Structures are given as structure tokens and as C-alpha cells.
Amino acid sequence: MRTGARLAAATVAACGILAAPAAAAVTHTIQPGETLSGIAAANGLTTDALASWNGVSSDYLVIAGNTLAVPTPGEAGIGTTTATAAPAPAVAPAPWLGAIPSPWGDLYLDAGAAAAWNSMRQQALSDYGVDLYPAGPMSAYRTSTQQGDLYEMFLSGVGAPANPPGYSSHELGVSVDVATPEMRDVVDQIGYLYGWGKTEAPTEWWHVTWSG
């Protein structure tokens, strides 16, 4: 597959949007003083919808001179923050993978990591009233090809930080990018009971890892 086509496919998969192709979105060059929330509001979108479309977190710090893909509200699911109709990444379950629930359907982790995550999620719900789930369809296990696509997006200035393929714990199925700081706070409090915690990527608050 050509690089351009792969990047377009990765953009849709990473953002979890079942809508028109990403190429239909307008490219916005970020100006000094602009924020992600301000750009979203100016285009009739929620911050979460714009962030999801671009594969970044909702508190992503935009940098003047970089670009964002700005969809229409219809393309972005009319700016909604839910993604129940979005497809899960095209990853065939393998014997070593276990499922975890998400708004996009089952996503996958290493079987041990998945079992620990699901137990931690149950305690989070019962003790804190907080659900734990990945921020998007590409926020748990990724294939090397998917990781490579995200890395190319990062290098091009339109994606969140991503390691090159072969250097991401997502490819091992032992990391999750959580959706909100509240989820991360709960993982900080109880994750050690299940082998989950913040052990890498210190600049990425959303990234947590299972150590077994």
C-alpha cells in the first residue's frame, strides 16, 4: 500500500471515526496563541472530537506552524464525544491476546495484561465509579504496521507522539493509552495491585504499562 493511502487509513483507525474519508477534512495551520479547544469551537466541534480525529489527547498542546485536520461536524460524528459506531482496528485475535472492553468494542492486549486490566477495571468501577478504557481503537495492542503508520503521522506533524515500529510496548500488547486524566489517577492509586502503572513515556500522562 502506498504511504499516503496507509496514512489515510491509519488516521481513520486511530481516531475511531466512522465517517467520510479524512482527506475531506480541511487542513488548518495553527497560529500563535491558538488552542485545540479554540480551534474546535470555531469549527462547531467539541475538543474531544477534534482531538480524536487527529489522534491526539484532548489536552494536547498545539504548536504554532503545525497543522491539524479539521473535519466538518458531520464527518466527526457531529462533534460527539462517544464512538459507539466506530470500528475496532482490523486486528485478528491471536492465541496470546485477550480482550478488554471499550466504546469501540473489544480491543486486545497480551492475555495476562488483559486479565489484569479487566480486574483493575472492575475495582475502579466499584470503588471509584470510574470506568477504565483506551482512548481510541489504536490505544491498546497495535501491529507493527499500525505503529509505523502512527509514527509517520507523528513525524509529519499531524499525530500524537509515537515510537517507531519495533520500539513500542503497544506492539507487545502491554500498554494502554487511557482516555482521561481521571482514569490515569485511578490507575495510579490501584494499578500496582494488578501490575499496571506508569513505568515509561514520562511526558505522556495517558500511557500506562503492565509489568506482569
PDB file of C-alpha atoms in Angstrom, residues 88-157:
ATOM      1  CA  ALA A  88     -12.223  -1.503  16.112  1.00  0.00           C
ATOM      2  CA  PRO A  89      -8.836  -1.838  14.440  1.00  0.00           C
ATOM      3  CA  ALA A  90      -8.523  -4.696  11.988  1.00  0.00           C
ATOM      4  CA  VAL A  91      -6.522  -6.963  14.269  1.00  0.00           C
ATOM      5  CA  ALA A  92      -7.322 -10.660  14.154  1.00  0.00           C
ATOM      6  CA  PRO A  93      -7.315 -12.161  17.671  1.00  0.00           C
ATOM      7  CA  ALA A  94      -4.315 -14.397  18.295  1.00  0.00           C
ATOM      8  CA  PRO A  95      -3.911 -17.060  20.986  1.00  0.00           C
ATOM      9  CA  TRP A  96      -1.708 -14.787  23.081  1.00  0.00           C
ATOM     10  CA  LEU A  97      -4.174 -11.876  23.040  1.00  0.00           C
ATOM     11  CA  GLY A  98      -7.020 -11.252  25.466  1.00  0.00           C
ATOM     12  CA  ALA A  99      -9.951  -8.862  25.065  1.00  0.00           C
ATOM     13  CA  ILE A 100     -10.734  -5.722  27.045  1.00  0.00           C
ATOM     14  CA  PRO A 101     -13.971  -3.742  26.620  1.00  0.00           C
ATOM     15  CA  SER A 102     -14.049  -0.284  25.079  1.00  0.00           C
ATOM     16  CA  PRO A 103     -16.574   2.084  23.476  1.00  0.00           C
ATOM     17  CA  TRP A 104     -15.375   0.675  20.129  1.00  0.00           C
ATOM     18  CA  GLY A 105     -15.946  -2.957  21.001  1.00  0.00           C
ATOM     19  CA  ASP A 106     -13.341  -5.404  22.206  1.00  0.00           C
ATOM     20  CA  LEU A 107      -9.728  -4.280  21.935  1.00  0.00           C
ATOM     21  CA  TYR A 108      -6.781  -6.516  22.693  1.00  0.00           C
ATOM     22  CA  LEU A 109      -3.800  -6.882  24.995  1.00  0.00           C
ATOM     23  CA  ASP A 110      -1.427  -9.646  25.974  1.00  0.00           C
ATOM     24  CA  ALA A 111      -3.669 -12.217  27.689  1.00  0.00           C
ATOM     25  CA  GLY A 112      -2.095 -11.651  31.110  1.00  0.00           C
ATOM     26  CA  ALA A 113      -2.255  -7.884  30.721  1.00  0.00           C
ATOM     27  CA  ALA A 114      -5.890  -8.103  29.610  1.00  0.00           C
ATOM     28  CA  ALA A 115      -6.909 -10.236  32.599  1.00  0.00           C
ATOM     29  CA  ALA A 116      -5.180  -7.834  34.978  1.00  0.00           C
ATOM     30  CA  TRP A 117      -6.732  -4.821  33.236  1.00  0.00           C
ATOM     31  CA  ASN A 118     -10.242  -6.258  33.457  1.00  0.00           C
ATOM     32  CA  SER A 119      -9.828  -6.973  37.178  1.00  0.00           C
ATOM     33  CA  MET A 120      -8.491  -3.464  37.762  1.00  0.00           C
ATOM     34  CA  ARG A 121     -11.391  -2.031  35.764  1.00  0.00           C
ATOM     35  CA  GLN A 122     -13.911  -3.813  37.981  1.00  0.00           C
ATOM     36  CA  GLN A 123     -12.343  -2.334  41.114  1.00  0.00           C
ATOM     37  CA  ALA A 124     -12.245   1.104  39.502  1.00  0.00           C
ATOM     38  CA  LEU A 125     -15.961   0.869  38.787  1.00  0.00           C
ATOM     39  CA  SER A 126     -16.920  -0.479  42.215  1.00  0.00           C
ATOM     40  CA  ASP A 127     -14.652   1.701  44.375  1.00  0.00           C
ATOM     41  CA  TYR A 128     -14.402   4.918  42.356  1.00  0.00           C
ATOM     42  CA  GLY A 129     -17.290   4.846  39.897  1.00  0.00           C
ATOM     43  CA  VAL A 130     -14.757   5.340  37.104  1.00  0.00           C
ATOM     44  CA  ASP A 131     -14.612   3.142  34.025  1.00  0.00           C
ATOM     45  CA  LEU A 132     -11.207   2.413  32.528  1.00  0.00           C
ATOM     46  CA  TYR A 133     -10.853   2.105  28.778  1.00  0.00           C
ATOM     47  CA  PRO A 134      -8.454   3.034  25.960  1.00  0.00           C
ATOM     48  CA  ALA A 135      -8.689   6.487  24.415  1.00  0.00           C
ATOM     49  CA  GLY A 136      -9.263   5.105  20.918  1.00  0.00           C
ATOM     50  CA  PRO A 137      -9.265   1.962  18.780  1.00  0.00           C
ATOM     51  CA  MET A 138      -5.471   2.154  18.410  1.00  0.00           C
ATOM     52  CA  SER A 139      -4.771   2.807  22.098  1.00  0.00           C
ATOM     53  CA  ALA A 140      -4.165  -0.792  23.183  1.00  0.00           C
ATOM     54  CA  TYR A 141      -2.454  -3.513  21.091  1.00  0.00           C
ATOM     55  CA  ARG A 142      -1.111  -2.421  17.701  1.00  0.00           C
ATOM     56  CA  THR A 143       0.511  -4.329  14.901  1.00  0.00           C
ATOM     57  CA  SER A 144       3.913  -3.185  13.684  1.00  0.00           C
ATOM     58  CA  THR A 145       2.254  -1.810  10.552  1.00  0.00           C
ATOM     59  CA  GLN A 146      -0.194   0.251  12.602  1.00  0.00           C
ATOM     60  CA  GLN A 147       2.645   1.502  14.790  1.00  0.00           C
ATOM     61  CA  GLY A 148       4.575   2.506  11.690  1.00  0.00           C
ATOM     62  CA  ASP A 149       1.615   4.447  10.336  1.00  0.00           C
ATOM     63  CA  LEU A 150       1.214   6.341  13.616  1.00  0.00           C
ATOM     64  CA  TYR A 151       4.938   7.084  13.669  1.00  0.00           C
ATOM     65  CA  GLU A 152       4.754   8.546  10.163  1.00  0.00           C
ATOM     66  CA  MET A 153       1.807  10.705  11.247  1.00  0.00           C
ATOM     67  CA  PHE A 154       3.848  11.934  14.216  1.00  0.00           C
ATOM     68  CA  LEU A 155       6.824  12.786  12.002  1.00  0.00           C
ATOM     69  CA  SER A 156       4.547  14.671   9.608  1.00  0.00           C
ATOM     70  CA  GLY A 157       3.267  16.849  12.455  1.00  0.00           C
TER      71      GLY A 157
END
